[in-house]
Amino acid sequence: AAAVTAGAETAATAAELMTTYEPALRRAAPMATHFVEQLTHEEVTAAIRLVDELPKLREHLTADVLPILATLDRVGPDLHDLLDVTRDLNLAVAGIPGLGMLRRRGEKLTDEMDQAG
């Protein structure tokens, strides 16, 4: 009698689960079959290794990458400031007497090296 009762409970649970998940399982079955058919042994091994590395990846993302990403809002203004200083420096250097001659000489040497090489 106990075995019959346990069997009936198991059958009722199975019927309930089938009713609940049958539509999703029927829709997913062709996709799952296609996915499994496309997998190679190497891909499965690589996926397992990737999962093994997830704790390290999470640690590095949390400790290294995310703090850098949190500072990206300051990169734009900092980069703008750097470009302003570079322009100012370029203008200052361009005003040095004789710099034009040195620049032309450097360009000439560069052209000669490009033609020789």
PDB file of N, CA and C in Angstrom, residues 45-115:
ATOM      1  N   THR A  45      35.350  21.269 -23.520  1.00  0.00           N
ATOM      2  CA  THR A  45      36.520  21.379 -22.646  1.00  0.00           C
ATOM      3  C   THR A  45      36.843  22.847 -22.375  1.00  0.00           C
ATOM      4  N   ALA A  46      36.790  23.683 -23.411  1.00  0.00           N
ATOM      5  CA  ALA A  46      37.065  25.112 -23.244  1.00  0.00           C
ATOM      6  C   ALA A  46      36.022  25.760 -22.327  1.00  0.00           C
ATOM      7  N   ALA A  47      34.767  25.382 -22.480  1.00  0.00           N
ATOM      8  CA  ALA A  47      33.710  25.936 -21.627  1.00  0.00           C
ATOM      9  C   ALA A  47      33.921  25.537 -20.171  1.00  0.00           C
ATOM     10  N   ILE A  48      34.323  24.310 -19.949  1.00  0.00           N
ATOM     11  CA  ILE A  48      34.589  23.850 -18.583  1.00  0.00           C
ATOM     12  C   ILE A  48      35.748  24.636 -17.983  1.00  0.00           C
ATOM     13  N   ARG A  49      36.796  24.836 -18.776  1.00  0.00           N
ATOM     14  CA  ARG A  49      37.947  25.618 -18.283  1.00  0.00           C
ATOM     15  C   ARG A  49      37.544  27.061 -17.998  1.00  0.00           C
ATOM     16  N   LEU A  50      36.696  27.619 -18.849  1.00  0.00           N
ATOM     17  CA  LEU A  50      36.222  28.988 -18.638  1.00  0.00           C
ATOM     18  C   LEU A  50      35.431  29.081 -17.338  1.00  0.00           C
ATOM     19  N   VAL A  51      34.568  28.127 -17.100  1.00  0.00           N
ATOM     20  CA  VAL A  51      33.791  28.111 -15.852  1.00  0.00           C
ATOM     21  C   VAL A  51      34.729  27.975 -14.661  1.00  0.00           C
ATOM     22  N   ASP A  52      35.786  27.175 -14.806  1.00  0.00           N
ATOM     23  CA  ASP A  52      36.764  27.036 -13.723  1.00  0.00           C
ATOM     24  C   ASP A  52      37.446  28.365 -13.412  1.00  0.00           C
ATOM     25  N   GLU A  53      37.603  29.224 -14.410  1.00  0.00           N
ATOM     26  CA  GLU A  53      38.279  30.516 -14.234  1.00  0.00           C
ATOM     27  C   GLU A  53      37.354  31.631 -13.768  1.00  0.00           C
ATOM     28  N   LEU A  54      36.062  31.391 -13.729  1.00  0.00           N
ATOM     29  CA  LEU A  54      35.118  32.444 -13.374  1.00  0.00           C
ATOM     30  C   LEU A  54      35.383  33.084 -12.012  1.00  0.00           C
ATOM     31  N   PRO A  55      35.764  32.337 -10.963  1.00  0.00           N
ATOM     32  CA  PRO A  55      36.060  33.014  -9.692  1.00  0.00           C
ATOM     33  C   PRO A  55      37.200  34.027  -9.813  1.00  0.00           C
ATOM     34  N   LYS A  56      38.263  33.670 -10.545  1.00  0.00           N
ATOM     35  CA  LYS A  56      39.374  34.600 -10.742  1.00  0.00           C
ATOM     36  C   LYS A  56      38.923  35.802 -11.567  1.00  0.00           C
ATOM     37  N   LEU A  57      38.153  35.529 -12.606  1.00  0.00           N
ATOM     38  CA  LEU A  57      37.654  36.601 -13.463  1.00  0.00           C
ATOM     39  C   LEU A  57      36.800  37.570 -12.653  1.00  0.00           C
ATOM     40  N   ARG A  58      35.918  37.049 -11.819  1.00  0.00           N
ATOM     41  CA  ARG A  58      35.076  37.890 -10.980  1.00  0.00           C
ATOM     42  C   ARG A  58      35.928  38.740 -10.048  1.00  0.00           C
ATOM     43  N   GLU A  59      36.953  38.123  -9.464  1.00  0.00           N
ATOM     44  CA  GLU A  59      37.832  38.844  -8.544  1.00  0.00           C
ATOM     45  C   GLU A  59      38.549  39.998  -9.254  1.00  0.00           C
ATOM     46  N   HIS A  60      39.098  39.729 -10.438  1.00  0.00           N
ATOM     47  CA  HIS A  60      39.807  40.773 -11.179  1.00  0.00           C
ATOM     48  C   HIS A  60      38.861  41.856 -11.677  1.00  0.00           C
ATOM     49  N   LEU A  61      37.689  41.458 -12.117  1.00  0.00           N
ATOM     50  CA  LEU A  61      36.721  42.457 -12.548  1.00  0.00           C
ATOM     51  C   LEU A  61      36.347  43.375 -11.392  1.00  0.00           C
ATOM     52  N   THR A  62      36.092  42.778 -10.241  1.00  0.00           N
ATOM     53  CA  THR A  62      35.687  43.563  -9.077  1.00  0.00           C
ATOM     54  C   THR A  62      36.828  44.428  -8.558  1.00  0.00           C
ATOM     55  N   ALA A  63      38.029  43.872  -8.479  1.00  0.00           N
ATOM     56  CA  ALA A  63      39.150  44.593  -7.876  1.00  0.00           C
ATOM     57  C   ALA A  63      39.858  45.530  -8.853  1.00  0.00           C
ATOM     58  N   ASP A  64      39.905  45.181 -10.133  1.00  0.00           N
ATOM     59  CA  ASP A  64      40.723  45.942 -11.079  1.00  0.00           C
ATOM     60  C   ASP A  64      39.913  46.717 -12.115  1.00  0.00           C
ATOM     61  N   VAL A  65      39.010  46.040 -12.797  1.00  0.00           N
ATOM     62  CA  VAL A  65      38.330  46.654 -13.931  1.00  0.00           C
ATOM     63  C   VAL A  65      37.232  47.631 -13.499  1.00  0.00           C
ATOM     64  N   LEU A  66      36.381  47.216 -12.591  1.00  0.00           N
ATOM     65  CA  LEU A  66      35.269  48.085 -12.191  1.00  0.00           C
ATOM     66  C   LEU A  66      35.733  49.398 -11.572  1.00  0.00           C
ATOM     67  N   PRO A  67      36.786  49.397 -10.740  1.00  0.00           N
ATOM     68  CA  PRO A  67      37.246  50.705 -10.244  1.00  0.00           C
ATOM     69  C   PRO A  67      37.723  51.635 -11.358  1.00  0.00           C
ATOM     70  N   ILE A  68      38.341  51.079 -12.390  1.00  0.00           N
ATOM     71  CA  ILE A  68      38.773  51.900 -13.520  1.00  0.00           C
ATOM     72  C   ILE A  68      37.555  52.431 -14.272  1.00  0.00           C
ATOM     73  N   LEU A  69      36.565  51.572 -14.468  1.00  0.00           N
ATOM     74  CA  LEU A  69      35.363  52.012 -15.172  1.00  0.00           C
ATOM     75  C   LEU A  69      34.648  53.116 -14.399  1.00  0.00           C
ATOM     76  N   ALA A  70      34.739  53.073 -13.076  1.00  0.00           N
ATOM     77  CA  ALA A  70      34.095  54.101 -12.259  1.00  0.00           C
ATOM     78  C   ALA A  70      34.739  55.467 -12.443  1.00  0.00           C
ATOM     79  N   THR A  71      35.975  55.510 -12.936  1.00  0.00           N
ATOM     80  CA  THR A  71      36.664  56.792 -13.123  1.00  0.00           C
ATOM     81  C   THR A  71      36.547  57.319 -14.550  1.00  0.00           C
ATOM     82  N   LEU A  72      35.882  56.603 -15.422  1.00  0.00           N
ATOM     83  CA  LEU A  72      35.793  57.024 -16.819  1.00  0.00           C
ATOM     84  C   LEU A  72      35.089  58.361 -16.989  1.00  0.00           C
ATOM     85  N   ASP A  73      34.252  58.748 -16.030  1.00  0.00           N
ATOM     86  CA  ASP A  73      33.582  60.032 -16.157  1.00  0.00           C
ATOM     87  C   ASP A  73      34.565  61.199 -16.062  1.00  0.00           C
ATOM     88  N   ARG A  74      35.750  60.944 -15.512  1.00  0.00           N
ATOM     89  CA  ARG A  74      36.770  61.989 -15.406  1.00  0.00           C
ATOM     90  C   ARG A  74      37.737  61.976 -16.583  1.00  0.00           C
ATOM     91  N   VAL A  75      37.697  60.947 -17.397  1.00  0.00           N
ATOM     92  CA  VAL A  75      38.648  60.836 -18.502  1.00  0.00           C
ATOM     93  C   VAL A  75      38.420  61.929 -19.536  1.00  0.00           C
ATOM     94  N   GLY A  76      37.185  62.204 -19.864  1.00  0.00           N
ATOM     95  CA  GLY A  76      36.881  63.228 -20.864  1.00  0.00           C
ATOM     96  C   GLY A  76      37.483  64.580 -20.502  1.00  0.00           C
ATOM     97  N   PRO A  77      37.175  65.108 -19.320  1.00  0.00           N
ATOM     98  CA  PRO A  77      37.773  66.404 -18.945  1.00  0.00           C
ATOM     99  C   PRO A  77      39.302  66.347 -18.851  1.00  0.00           C
ATOM    100  N   ASP A  78      39.845  65.256 -18.326  1.00  0.00           N
ATOM    101  CA  ASP A  78      41.302  65.133 -18.232  1.00  0.00           C
ATOM    102  C   ASP A  78      41.930  65.123 -19.623  1.00  0.00           C
ATOM    103  N   LEU A  79      41.324  64.401 -20.540  1.00  0.00           N
ATOM    104  CA  LEU A  79      41.839  64.340 -21.906  1.00  0.00           C
ATOM    105  C   LEU A  79      41.738  65.715 -22.575  1.00  0.00           C
ATOM    106  N   HIS A  80      40.648  66.408 -22.327  1.00  0.00           N
ATOM    107  CA  HIS A  80      40.486  67.755 -22.872  1.00  0.00           C
ATOM    108  C   HIS A  80      41.584  68.676 -22.340  1.00  0.00           C
ATOM    109  N   ASP A  81      41.856  68.597 -21.043  1.00  0.00           N
ATOM    110  CA  ASP A  81      42.932  69.405 -20.450  1.00  0.00           C
ATOM    111  C   ASP A  81      44.280  69.060 -21.062  1.00  0.00           C
ATOM    112  N   LEU A  82      44.527  67.779 -21.265  1.00  0.00           N
ATOM    113  CA  LEU A  82      45.789  67.346 -21.868  1.00  0.00           C
ATOM    114  C   LEU A  82      45.933  67.885 -23.286  1.00  0.00           C
ATOM    115  N   LEU A  83      44.864  67.865 -24.051  1.00  0.00           N
ATOM    116  CA  LEU A  83      44.910  68.409 -25.417  1.00  0.00           C
ATOM    117  C   LEU A  83      45.163  69.911 -25.394  1.00  0.00           C
ATOM    118  N   ASP A  84      44.557  70.622 -24.442  1.00  0.00           N
ATOM    119  CA  ASP A  84      44.804  72.068 -24.335  1.00  0.00           C
ATOM    120  C   ASP A  84      46.271  72.348 -24.038  1.00  0.00           C
ATOM    121  N   VAL A  85      46.853  71.609 -23.111  1.00  0.00           N
ATOM    122  CA  VAL A  85      48.263  71.803 -22.765  1.00  0.00           C
ATOM    123  C   VAL A  85      49.149  71.472 -23.962  1.00  0.00           C
ATOM    124  N   THR A  86      48.803  70.410 -24.694  1.00  0.00           N
ATOM    125  CA  THR A  86      49.587  70.029 -25.873  1.00  0.00           C
ATOM    126  C   THR A  86      49.540  71.128 -26.930  1.00  0.00           C
ATOM    127  N   ARG A  87      48.359  71.711 -27.158  1.00  0.00           N
ATOM    128  CA  ARG A  87      48.249  72.812 -28.125  1.00  0.00           C
ATOM    129  C   ARG A  87      49.099  74.004 -27.680  1.00  0.00           C
ATOM    130  N   ASP A  88      49.006  74.340 -26.380  1.00  0.00           N
ATOM    131  CA  ASP A  88      49.804  75.461 -25.862  1.00  0.00           C
ATOM    132  C   ASP A  88      51.290  75.204 -26.036  1.00  0.00           C
ATOM    133  N   LEU A  89      51.719  73.988 -25.741  1.00  0.00           N
ATOM    134  CA  LEU A  89      53.127  73.626 -25.882  1.00  0.00           C
ATOM    135  C   LEU A  89      53.552  73.697 -27.342  1.00  0.00           C
ATOM    136  N   ASN A  90      52.706  73.224 -28.227  1.00  0.00           N
ATOM    137  CA  ASN A  90      53.006  73.278 -29.656  1.00  0.00           C
ATOM    138  C   ASN A  90      53.169  74.714 -30.122  1.00  0.00           C
ATOM    139  N   LEU A  91      52.285  75.587 -29.660  1.00  0.00           N
ATOM    140  CA  LEU A  91      52.401  77.006 -30.027  1.00  0.00           C
ATOM    141  C   LEU A  91      53.676  77.620 -29.458  1.00  0.00           C
ATOM    142  N   ALA A  92      54.019  77.260 -28.218  1.00  0.00           N
ATOM    143  CA  ALA A  92      55.223  77.802 -27.597  1.00  0.00           C
ATOM    144  C   ALA A  92      56.469  77.340 -28.338  1.00  0.00           C
ATOM    145  N   VAL A  93      56.513  76.068 -28.687  1.00  0.00           N
ATOM    146  CA  VAL A  93      57.671  75.526 -29.395  1.00  0.00           C
ATOM    147  C   VAL A  93      57.762  76.124 -30.789  1.00  0.00           C
ATOM    148  N   ALA A  94      56.625  76.340 -31.434  1.00  0.00           N
ATOM    149  CA  ALA A  94      56.628  76.906 -32.784  1.00  0.00           C
ATOM    150  C   ALA A  94      57.181  78.323 -32.787  1.00  0.00           C
ATOM    151  N   GLY A  95      57.110  79.023 -31.659  1.00  0.00           N
ATOM    152  CA  GLY A  95      57.619  80.381 -31.587  1.00  0.00           C
ATOM    153  C   GLY A  95      59.105  80.481 -31.343  1.00  0.00           C
ATOM    154  N   ILE A  96      59.795  79.376 -31.162  1.00  0.00           N
ATOM    155  CA  ILE A  96      61.243  79.400 -30.932  1.00  0.00           C
ATOM    156  C   ILE A  96      61.942  79.758 -32.236  1.00  0.00           C
ATOM    157  N   PRO A  97      62.830  80.785 -32.209  1.00  0.00           N
ATOM    158  CA  PRO A  97      63.532  81.189 -33.445  1.00  0.00           C
ATOM    159  C   PRO A  97      64.375  80.040 -34.007  1.00  0.00           C
ATOM    160  N   GLY A  98      64.320  79.865 -35.308  1.00  0.00           N
ATOM    161  CA  GLY A  98      65.114  78.846 -35.987  1.00  0.00           C
ATOM    162  C   GLY A  98      64.456  77.478 -36.012  1.00  0.00           C
ATOM    163  N   LEU A  99      63.305  77.332 -35.360  1.00  0.00           N
ATOM    164  CA  LEU A  99      62.649  76.021 -35.304  1.00  0.00           C
ATOM    165  C   LEU A  99      62.155  75.586 -36.678  1.00  0.00           C
ATOM    166  N   GLY A 100      61.709  76.539 -37.484  1.00  0.00           N
ATOM    167  CA  GLY A 100      61.230  76.199 -38.827  1.00  0.00           C
ATOM    168  C   GLY A 100      62.329  75.556 -39.656  1.00  0.00           C
ATOM    169  N   MET A 101      63.539  76.097 -39.545  1.00  0.00           N
ATOM    170  CA  MET A 101      64.661  75.544 -40.288  1.00  0.00           C
ATOM    171  C   MET A 101      64.950  74.114 -39.808  1.00  0.00           C
ATOM    172  N   LEU A 102      64.944  73.906 -38.486  1.00  0.00           N
ATOM    173  CA  LEU A 102      65.206  72.569 -37.952  1.00  0.00           C
ATOM    174  C   LEU A 102      64.124  71.577 -38.386  1.00  0.00           C
ATOM    175  N   ARG A 103      62.893  72.043 -38.423  1.00  0.00           N
ATOM    176  CA  ARG A 103      61.794  71.168 -38.834  1.00  0.00           C
ATOM    177  C   ARG A 103      61.959  70.763 -40.293  1.00  0.00           C
ATOM    178  N   ARG A 104      62.287  71.738 -41.156  1.00  0.00           N
ATOM    179  CA  ARG A 104      62.482  71.419 -42.581  1.00  0.00           C
ATOM    180  C   ARG A 104      63.643  70.458 -42.763  1.00  0.00           C
ATOM    181  N   ARG A 105      64.710  70.662 -41.988  1.00  0.00           N
ATOM    182  CA  ARG A 105      65.868  69.766 -42.073  1.00  0.00           C
ATOM    183  C   ARG A 105      65.478  68.354 -41.636  1.00  0.00           C
ATOM    184  N   GLY A 106      64.704  68.247 -40.569  1.00  0.00           N
ATOM    185  CA  GLY A 106      64.236  66.937 -40.111  1.00  0.00           C
ATOM    186  C   GLY A 106      63.344  66.261 -41.124  1.00  0.00           C
ATOM    187  N   GLU A 107      62.457  67.037 -41.755  1.00  0.00           N
ATOM    188  CA  GLU A 107      61.593  66.480 -42.789  1.00  0.00           C
ATOM    189  C   GLU A 107      62.415  65.995 -43.975  1.00  0.00           C
ATOM    190  N   LYS A 108      63.456  66.761 -44.332  1.00  0.00           N
ATOM    191  CA  LYS A 108      64.323  66.373 -45.442  1.00  0.00           C
ATOM    192  C   LYS A 108      65.043  65.051 -45.130  1.00  0.00           C
ATOM    193  N   LEU A 109      65.578  64.946 -43.899  1.00  0.00           N
ATOM    194  CA  LEU A 109      66.254  63.702 -43.499  1.00  0.00           C
ATOM    195  C   LEU A 109      65.293  62.531 -43.490  1.00  0.00           C
ATOM    196  N   THR A 110      64.079  62.771 -43.041  1.00  0.00           N
ATOM    197  CA  THR A 110      63.075  61.706 -43.019  1.00  0.00           C
ATOM    198  C   THR A 110      62.741  61.256 -44.420  1.00  0.00           C
ATOM    199  N   ASP A 111      62.576  62.216 -45.340  1.00  0.00           N
ATOM    200  CA  ASP A 111      62.287  61.864 -46.736  1.00  0.00           C
ATOM    201  C   ASP A 111      63.427  61.056 -47.353  1.00  0.00           C
ATOM    202  N   GLU A 112      64.676  61.471 -47.057  1.00  0.00           N
ATOM    203  CA  GLU A 112      65.822  60.732 -47.585  1.00  0.00           C
ATOM    204  C   GLU A 112      65.881  59.309 -47.040  1.00  0.00           C
ATOM    205  N   MET A 113      65.558  59.152 -45.775  1.00  0.00           N
ATOM    206  CA  MET A 113      65.565  57.808 -45.163  1.00  0.00           C
ATOM    207  C   MET A 113      64.449  56.942 -45.769  1.00  0.00           C
ATOM    208  N   ASP A 114      63.290  57.558 -46.039  1.00  0.00           N
ATOM    209  CA  ASP A 114      62.186  56.813 -46.641  1.00  0.00           C
ATOM    210  C   ASP A 114      62.540  56.366 -48.067  1.00  0.00           C
ATOM    211  N   GLN A 115      63.221  57.207 -48.810  1.00  0.00           N
ATOM    212  CA  GLN A 115      63.620  56.866 -50.173  1.00  0.00           C
ATOM    213  C   GLN A 115      64.709  55.806 -50.189  1.00  0.00           C
TER     214      GLN A 115
END
